[in-house]
PDB file of C-alpha atoms in Angstrom:
ATOM      1  CA  ALA A   1     -16.096  63.791  48.287  1.00  0.00           C
ATOM      2  CA  ALA A   2     -19.416  62.563  46.880  1.00  0.00           C
ATOM      3  CA  ALA A   3     -20.900  65.940  47.704  1.00  0.00           C
ATOM      4  CA  SER A   4     -18.034  67.654  45.890  1.00  0.00           C
ATOM      5  CA  ILE A   5     -18.590  65.871  42.583  1.00  0.00           C
ATOM      6  CA  GLY A   6     -22.319  66.318  43.022  1.00  0.00           C
ATOM      7  CA  ALA A   7     -21.876  70.024  43.617  1.00  0.00           C
ATOM      8  CA  GLN A   8     -19.628  70.374  40.565  1.00  0.00           C
ATOM      9  CA  ALA A   9     -22.029  68.470  38.351  1.00  0.00           C
ATOM     10  CA  ALA A  10     -25.120  70.218  39.718  1.00  0.00           C
ATOM     11  CA  SER A  11     -23.608  73.672  39.303  1.00  0.00           C
ATOM     12  CA  ALA A  12     -22.870  72.904  35.654  1.00  0.00           C
ATOM     13  CA  ALA A  13     -26.541  72.446  34.792  1.00  0.00           C
ATOM     14  CA  SER A  14     -29.791  71.378  36.385  1.00  0.00           C
ATOM     15  CA  SER A  15     -30.036  69.366  39.569  1.00  0.00           C
ATOM     16  CA  VAL A  16     -30.024  65.604  39.832  1.00  0.00           C
ATOM     17  CA  GLU A  17     -31.452  63.151  42.345  1.00  0.00           C
ATOM     18  CA  VAL A  18     -29.376  61.998  45.319  1.00  0.00           C
ATOM     19  CA  PHE A  19     -29.177  58.503  43.861  1.00  0.00           C
ATOM     20  CA  ASP A  20     -27.786  59.941  40.611  1.00  0.00           C
ATOM     21  CA  VAL A  21     -24.859  61.418  42.546  1.00  0.00           C
ATOM     22  CA  VAL A  22     -24.329  58.188  44.514  1.00  0.00           C
ATOM     23  CA  ASN A  23     -24.524  56.091  41.331  1.00  0.00           C
ATOM     24  CA  LEU A  24     -22.036  58.309  39.501  1.00  0.00           C
ATOM     25  CA  PHE A  25     -19.595  58.673  42.392  1.00  0.00           C
ATOM     26  CA  GLY A  26     -19.883  54.975  43.294  1.00  0.00           C
ATOM     27  CA  ARG A  27     -18.591  54.088  39.828  1.00  0.00           C
ATOM     28  CA  MET A  28     -15.882  56.724  39.497  1.00  0.00           C
ATOM     29  CA  ALA A  29     -14.388  56.383  42.992  1.00  0.00           C
ATOM     30  CA  ASN A  30     -12.273  53.506  44.217  1.00  0.00           C
ATOM     31  CA  PRO A  31     -11.768  51.850  47.618  1.00  0.00           C
ATOM     32  CA  THR A  32      -8.732  53.997  48.504  1.00  0.00           C
ATOM     33  CA  CYS A  33      -9.898  55.857  51.579  1.00  0.00           C
ATOM     34  CA  PHE A  34      -7.747  58.432  53.376  1.00  0.00           C
ATOM     35  CA  GLY A  35      -4.768  56.079  53.707  1.00  0.00           C
ATOM     36  CA  SER A  36      -6.773  52.858  54.080  1.00  0.00           C
ATOM     37  CA  ILE A  37      -8.713  50.547  51.786  1.00  0.00           C
ATOM     38  CA  ALA A  38     -12.500  50.269  52.128  1.00  0.00           C
ATOM     39  CA  LYS A  39     -14.151  46.866  51.762  1.00  0.00           C
ATOM     40  CA  HIS A  40     -17.405  46.583  49.803  1.00  0.00           C
ATOM     41  CA  ALA A  41     -17.414  50.373  49.261  1.00  0.00           C
ATOM     42  CA  SER A  42     -15.919  53.226  47.289  1.00  0.00           C
ATOM     43  CA  CYS A  43     -14.457  56.275  48.967  1.00  0.00           C
ATOM     44  CA  GLN A  44     -12.293  58.661  46.945  1.00  0.00           C
ATOM     45  CA  ILE A  45     -11.771  59.538  43.304  1.00  0.00           C
ATOM     46  CA  ASP A  46      -8.233  58.777  42.197  1.00  0.00           C
ATOM     47  CA  THR A  47      -8.000  60.836  39.018  1.00  0.00           C
ATOM     48  CA  LYS A  48      -5.056  58.804  37.679  1.00  0.00           C
ATOM     49  CA  SER A  49      -6.943  55.514  38.048  1.00  0.00           C
ATOM     50  CA  LEU A  50     -10.142  57.068  36.692  1.00  0.00           C
ATOM     51  CA  GLY A  51      -8.238  58.460  33.704  1.00  0.00           C
ATOM     52  CA  VAL A  52      -6.919  54.995  32.895  1.00  0.00           C
ATOM     53  CA  GLN A  53     -10.447  53.565  33.029  1.00  0.00           C
ATOM     54  CA  LEU A  54     -11.903  56.304  30.834  1.00  0.00           C
ATOM     55  CA  PHE A  55      -9.101  56.578  28.283  1.00  0.00           C
ATOM     56  CA  SER A  56      -7.621  53.072  28.033  1.00  0.00           C
ATOM     57  CA  ASP A  57      -9.538  52.120  24.893  1.00  0.00           C
ATOM     58  CA  ALA A  58      -6.983  50.132  22.906  1.00  0.00           C
ATOM     59  CA  ALA A  59      -8.798  50.885  19.653  1.00  0.00           C
ATOM     60  CA  SER A  60      -8.245  54.602  20.102  1.00  0.00           C
ATOM     61  CA  SER A  61      -5.198  56.613  21.033  1.00  0.00           C
ATOM     62  CA  SER A  62      -7.359  59.700  21.479  1.00  0.00           C
ATOM     63  CA  SER A  63      -6.810  61.842  24.532  1.00  0.00           C
ATOM     64  CA  ALA A  64     -10.442  62.993  24.478  1.00  0.00           C
ATOM     65  CA  ILE A  65     -13.824  61.292  24.601  1.00  0.00           C
ATOM     66  CA  SER A  66     -17.322  62.356  23.560  1.00  0.00           C
ATOM     67  CA  LYS A  67     -20.287  62.597  25.911  1.00  0.00           C
ATOM     68  CA  GLU A  68     -21.583  59.290  24.559  1.00  0.00           C
ATOM     69  CA  ASP A  69     -18.191  57.639  25.204  1.00  0.00           C
ATOM     70  CA  LEU A  70     -18.162  59.095  28.724  1.00  0.00           C
ATOM     71  CA  LYS A  71     -21.638  57.708  29.365  1.00  0.00           C
ATOM     72  CA  ASN A  72     -20.750  54.247  28.071  1.00  0.00           C
ATOM     73  CA  ARG A  73     -17.475  54.033  29.958  1.00  0.00           C
ATOM     74  CA  VAL A  74     -18.906  55.276  33.256  1.00  0.00           C
ATOM     75  CA  ASN A  75     -21.778  52.799  33.007  1.00  0.00           C
ATOM     76  CA  GLU A  76     -19.298  49.946  32.387  1.00  0.00           C
ATOM     77  CA  MET A  77     -17.481  50.707  35.660  1.00  0.00           C
ATOM     78  CA  ALA A  78     -18.144  48.621  38.737  1.00  0.00           C
ATOM     79  CA  PHE A  79     -20.434  50.212  41.338  1.00  0.00           C
ATOM     80  CA  GLU A  80     -19.788  50.261  45.078  1.00  0.00           C
ATOM     81  CA  TRP A  81     -21.828  52.428  47.432  1.00  0.00           C
ATOM     82  CA  PRO A  82     -19.584  55.250  48.708  1.00  0.00           C
ATOM     83  CA  LEU A  83     -18.648  55.775  52.335  1.00  0.00           C
ATOM     84  CA  LYS A  84     -19.464  58.953  54.211  1.00  0.00           C
ATOM     85  CA  PRO A  85     -16.237  60.771  55.166  1.00  0.00           C
ATOM     86  CA  TYR A  86     -15.814  61.011  58.922  1.00  0.00           C
ATOM     87  CA  GLY A  87     -15.101  64.138  60.939  1.00  0.00           C
ATOM     88  CA  THR A  88     -12.599  66.869  60.225  1.00  0.00           C
ATOM     89  CA  GLU A  89      -9.684  66.634  57.812  1.00  0.00           C
ATOM     90  CA  ASP A  90      -7.317  65.145  60.407  1.00  0.00           C
ATOM     91  CA  GLN A  91      -9.933  62.525  61.401  1.00  0.00           C
ATOM     92  CA  ARG A  92     -10.702  61.252  57.880  1.00  0.00           C
ATOM     93  CA  ALA A  93      -8.616  58.076  58.379  1.00  0.00           C
ATOM     94  CA  LYS A  94     -11.436  56.802  60.641  1.00  0.00           C
ATOM     95  CA  THR A  95     -13.819  56.708  57.656  1.00  0.00           C
ATOM     96  CA  VAL A  96     -13.024  53.049  56.885  1.00  0.00           C
ATOM     97  CA  THR A  97     -13.273  52.023  60.546  1.00  0.00           C
ATOM     98  CA  LEU A  98     -16.708  53.611  60.957  1.00  0.00           C
ATOM     99  CA  ASN A  99     -17.819  52.180  57.593  1.00  0.00           C
ATOM    100  CA  LYS A 100     -20.968  54.320  57.292  1.00  0.00           C
ATOM    101  CA  PRO A 101     -22.471  54.638  53.811  1.00  0.00           C
ATOM    102  CA  ALA A 102     -22.959  58.068  52.352  1.00  0.00           C
ATOM    103  CA  GLU A 103     -26.613  59.092  52.222  1.00  0.00           C
ATOM    104  CA  LEU A 104     -27.861  56.366  54.577  1.00  0.00           C
ATOM    105  CA  SER A 105     -31.539  57.203  53.987  1.00  0.00           C
ATOM    106  CA  GLU A 106     -30.976  56.811  50.230  1.00  0.00           C
ATOM    107  CA  TRP A 107     -29.208  53.475  50.898  1.00  0.00           C
ATOM    108  CA  LYS A 108     -32.344  52.245  52.660  1.00  0.00           C
ATOM    109  CA  THR A 109     -34.624  53.598  49.922  1.00  0.00           C
ATOM    110  CA  GLN A 110     -32.635  51.878  47.178  1.00  0.00           C
ATOM    111  CA  ALA A 111     -32.474  48.562  49.075  1.00  0.00           C
ATOM    112  CA  LYS A 112     -36.257  48.629  49.406  1.00  0.00           C
ATOM    113  CA  ARG A 113     -36.665  49.636  45.740  1.00  0.00           C
ATOM    114  CA  LYS A 114     -34.670  46.545  44.777  1.00  0.00           C
ATOM    115  CA  ASN A 115     -36.774  44.379  47.153  1.00  0.00           C
ATOM    116  CA  LEU A 116     -33.743  43.628  49.313  1.00  0.00           C
ATOM    117  CA  GLY A 117     -35.504  44.400  52.581  1.00  0.00           C
ATOM    118  CA  ASP A 118     -34.087  46.314  55.518  1.00  0.00           C
ATOM    119  CA  LEU A 119     -30.371  45.602  55.156  1.00  0.00           C
ATOM    120  CA  PHE A 120     -27.744  46.234  57.787  1.00  0.00           C
ATOM    121  CA  TYR A 121     -25.236  48.584  56.180  1.00  0.00           C
ATOM    122  CA  LEU A 122     -22.197  47.314  58.146  1.00  0.00           C
ATOM    123  CA  ASN A 123     -22.651  43.768  56.856  1.00  0.00           C
ATOM    124  CA  GLY A 124     -20.348  43.063  53.889  1.00  0.00           C
ATOM    125  CA  SER A 125     -22.673  40.540  52.261  1.00  0.00           C
ATOM    126  CA  ASP A 126     -25.583  43.006  52.441  1.00  0.00           C
ATOM    127  CA  ARG A 127     -23.375  45.679  50.868  1.00  0.00           C
ATOM    128  CA  ASP A 128     -22.450  43.266  48.089  1.00  0.00           C
ATOM    129  CA  ARG A 129     -26.144  42.551  47.450  1.00  0.00           C
ATOM    130  CA  VAL A 130     -26.954  46.272  47.222  1.00  0.00           C
ATOM    131  CA  ASN A 131     -23.920  46.984  45.037  1.00  0.00           C
ATOM    132  CA  SER A 132     -24.755  44.119  42.689  1.00  0.00           C
ATOM    133  CA  ALA A 133     -28.416  45.105  42.375  1.00  0.00           C
ATOM    134  CA  LEU A 134     -27.675  48.790  41.801  1.00  0.00           C
ATOM    135  CA  ALA A 135     -24.798  48.185  39.389  1.00  0.00           C
ATOM    136  CA  LYS A 136     -27.454  47.198  36.853  1.00  0.00           C
ATOM    137  CA  ASP A 137     -28.968  50.712  36.982  1.00  0.00           C
ATOM    138  CA  PRO A 138     -27.192  53.006  34.535  1.00  0.00           C
ATOM    139  CA  VAL A 139     -26.216  56.502  35.593  1.00  0.00           C
ATOM    140  CA  SER A 140     -28.983  58.869  34.512  1.00  0.00           C
ATOM    141  CA  ASP A 141     -28.547  60.889  31.329  1.00  0.00           C
ATOM    142  CA  GLN A 142     -28.996  64.083  33.380  1.00  0.00           C
ATOM    143  CA  ALA A 143     -26.128  63.144  35.723  1.00  0.00           C
ATOM    144  CA  ILE A 144     -23.884  62.305  32.732  1.00  0.00           C
ATOM    145  CA  ASP A 145     -24.864  65.587  31.055  1.00  0.00           C
ATOM    146  CA  ASN A 146     -23.975  67.536  34.188  1.00  0.00           C
ATOM    147  CA  LEU A 147     -20.665  65.731  34.619  1.00  0.00           C
ATOM    148  CA  PHE A 148     -19.815  66.327  30.969  1.00  0.00           C
ATOM    149  CA  LYS A 149     -20.639  70.039  31.236  1.00  0.00           C
ATOM    150  CA  ALA A 150     -18.550  70.349  34.412  1.00  0.00           C
ATOM    151  CA  LEU A 151     -15.515  68.705  32.771  1.00  0.00           C
ATOM    152  CA  SER A 152     -15.663  69.697  29.094  1.00  0.00           C
ATOM    153  CA  LYS A 153     -13.818  72.860  28.116  1.00  0.00           C
ATOM    154  CA  ASP A 154     -15.217  72.993  24.591  1.00  0.00           C
ATOM    155  CA  GLY A 155     -18.626  71.340  25.035  1.00  0.00           C
ATOM    156  CA  LYS A 156     -17.642  68.616  22.551  1.00  0.00           C
ATOM    157  CA  SER A 157     -15.329  66.309  24.470  1.00  0.00           C
ATOM    158  CA  VAL A 158     -13.625  65.582  27.775  1.00  0.00           C
ATOM    159  CA  GLY A 159      -9.853  65.366  27.695  1.00  0.00           C
ATOM    160  CA  LYS A 160      -7.514  63.353  29.905  1.00  0.00           C
ATOM    161  CA  GLU A 161      -6.363  66.555  31.580  1.00  0.00           C
ATOM    162  CA  ASP A 162      -9.979  67.515  32.417  1.00  0.00           C
ATOM    163  CA  ILE A 163     -10.302  64.583  34.828  1.00  0.00           C
ATOM    164  CA  ALA A 164      -7.966  66.459  37.220  1.00  0.00           C
ATOM    165  CA  LEU A 165     -10.910  68.782  37.950  1.00  0.00           C
ATOM    166  CA  LEU A 166     -12.371  65.966  40.076  1.00  0.00           C
ATOM    167  CA  SER A 167      -9.487  65.954  42.558  1.00  0.00           C
TER     168      SER A 167
END
């Protein structure tokens, strides 16, 4: 799933770093995971839930948001490192049981970058430390630009209905 959003965003414009994809997906996805609930991790994008988060601004009844609004709202979302989907389609339910982070080498790189040491990815408290440290890093402008280009029909805004493209 993380690769899917990354592929959509990357095909819309120039490429982004692996962490950009993880940071974006880790904010937009939720813990729902192929029929289970992941702990200390994100897994799948629920477009209905994401739509509520992006368009629930009480001050506005607009059904569309600008690129700047998209950036601000995505960066306000909680971050949880995504899980790597397991096996074939009929084996995906094991994803939560195996509990392996997507892009494990990037996980280790980011933990070291944040001076967190060599963390054990199956440990919930270590995951919380990584998630908390990385939540402070905003999604890059390039990743937001690519997401916006992938979703926007008119190049000016993203509408509620455009979020369905992420499913």
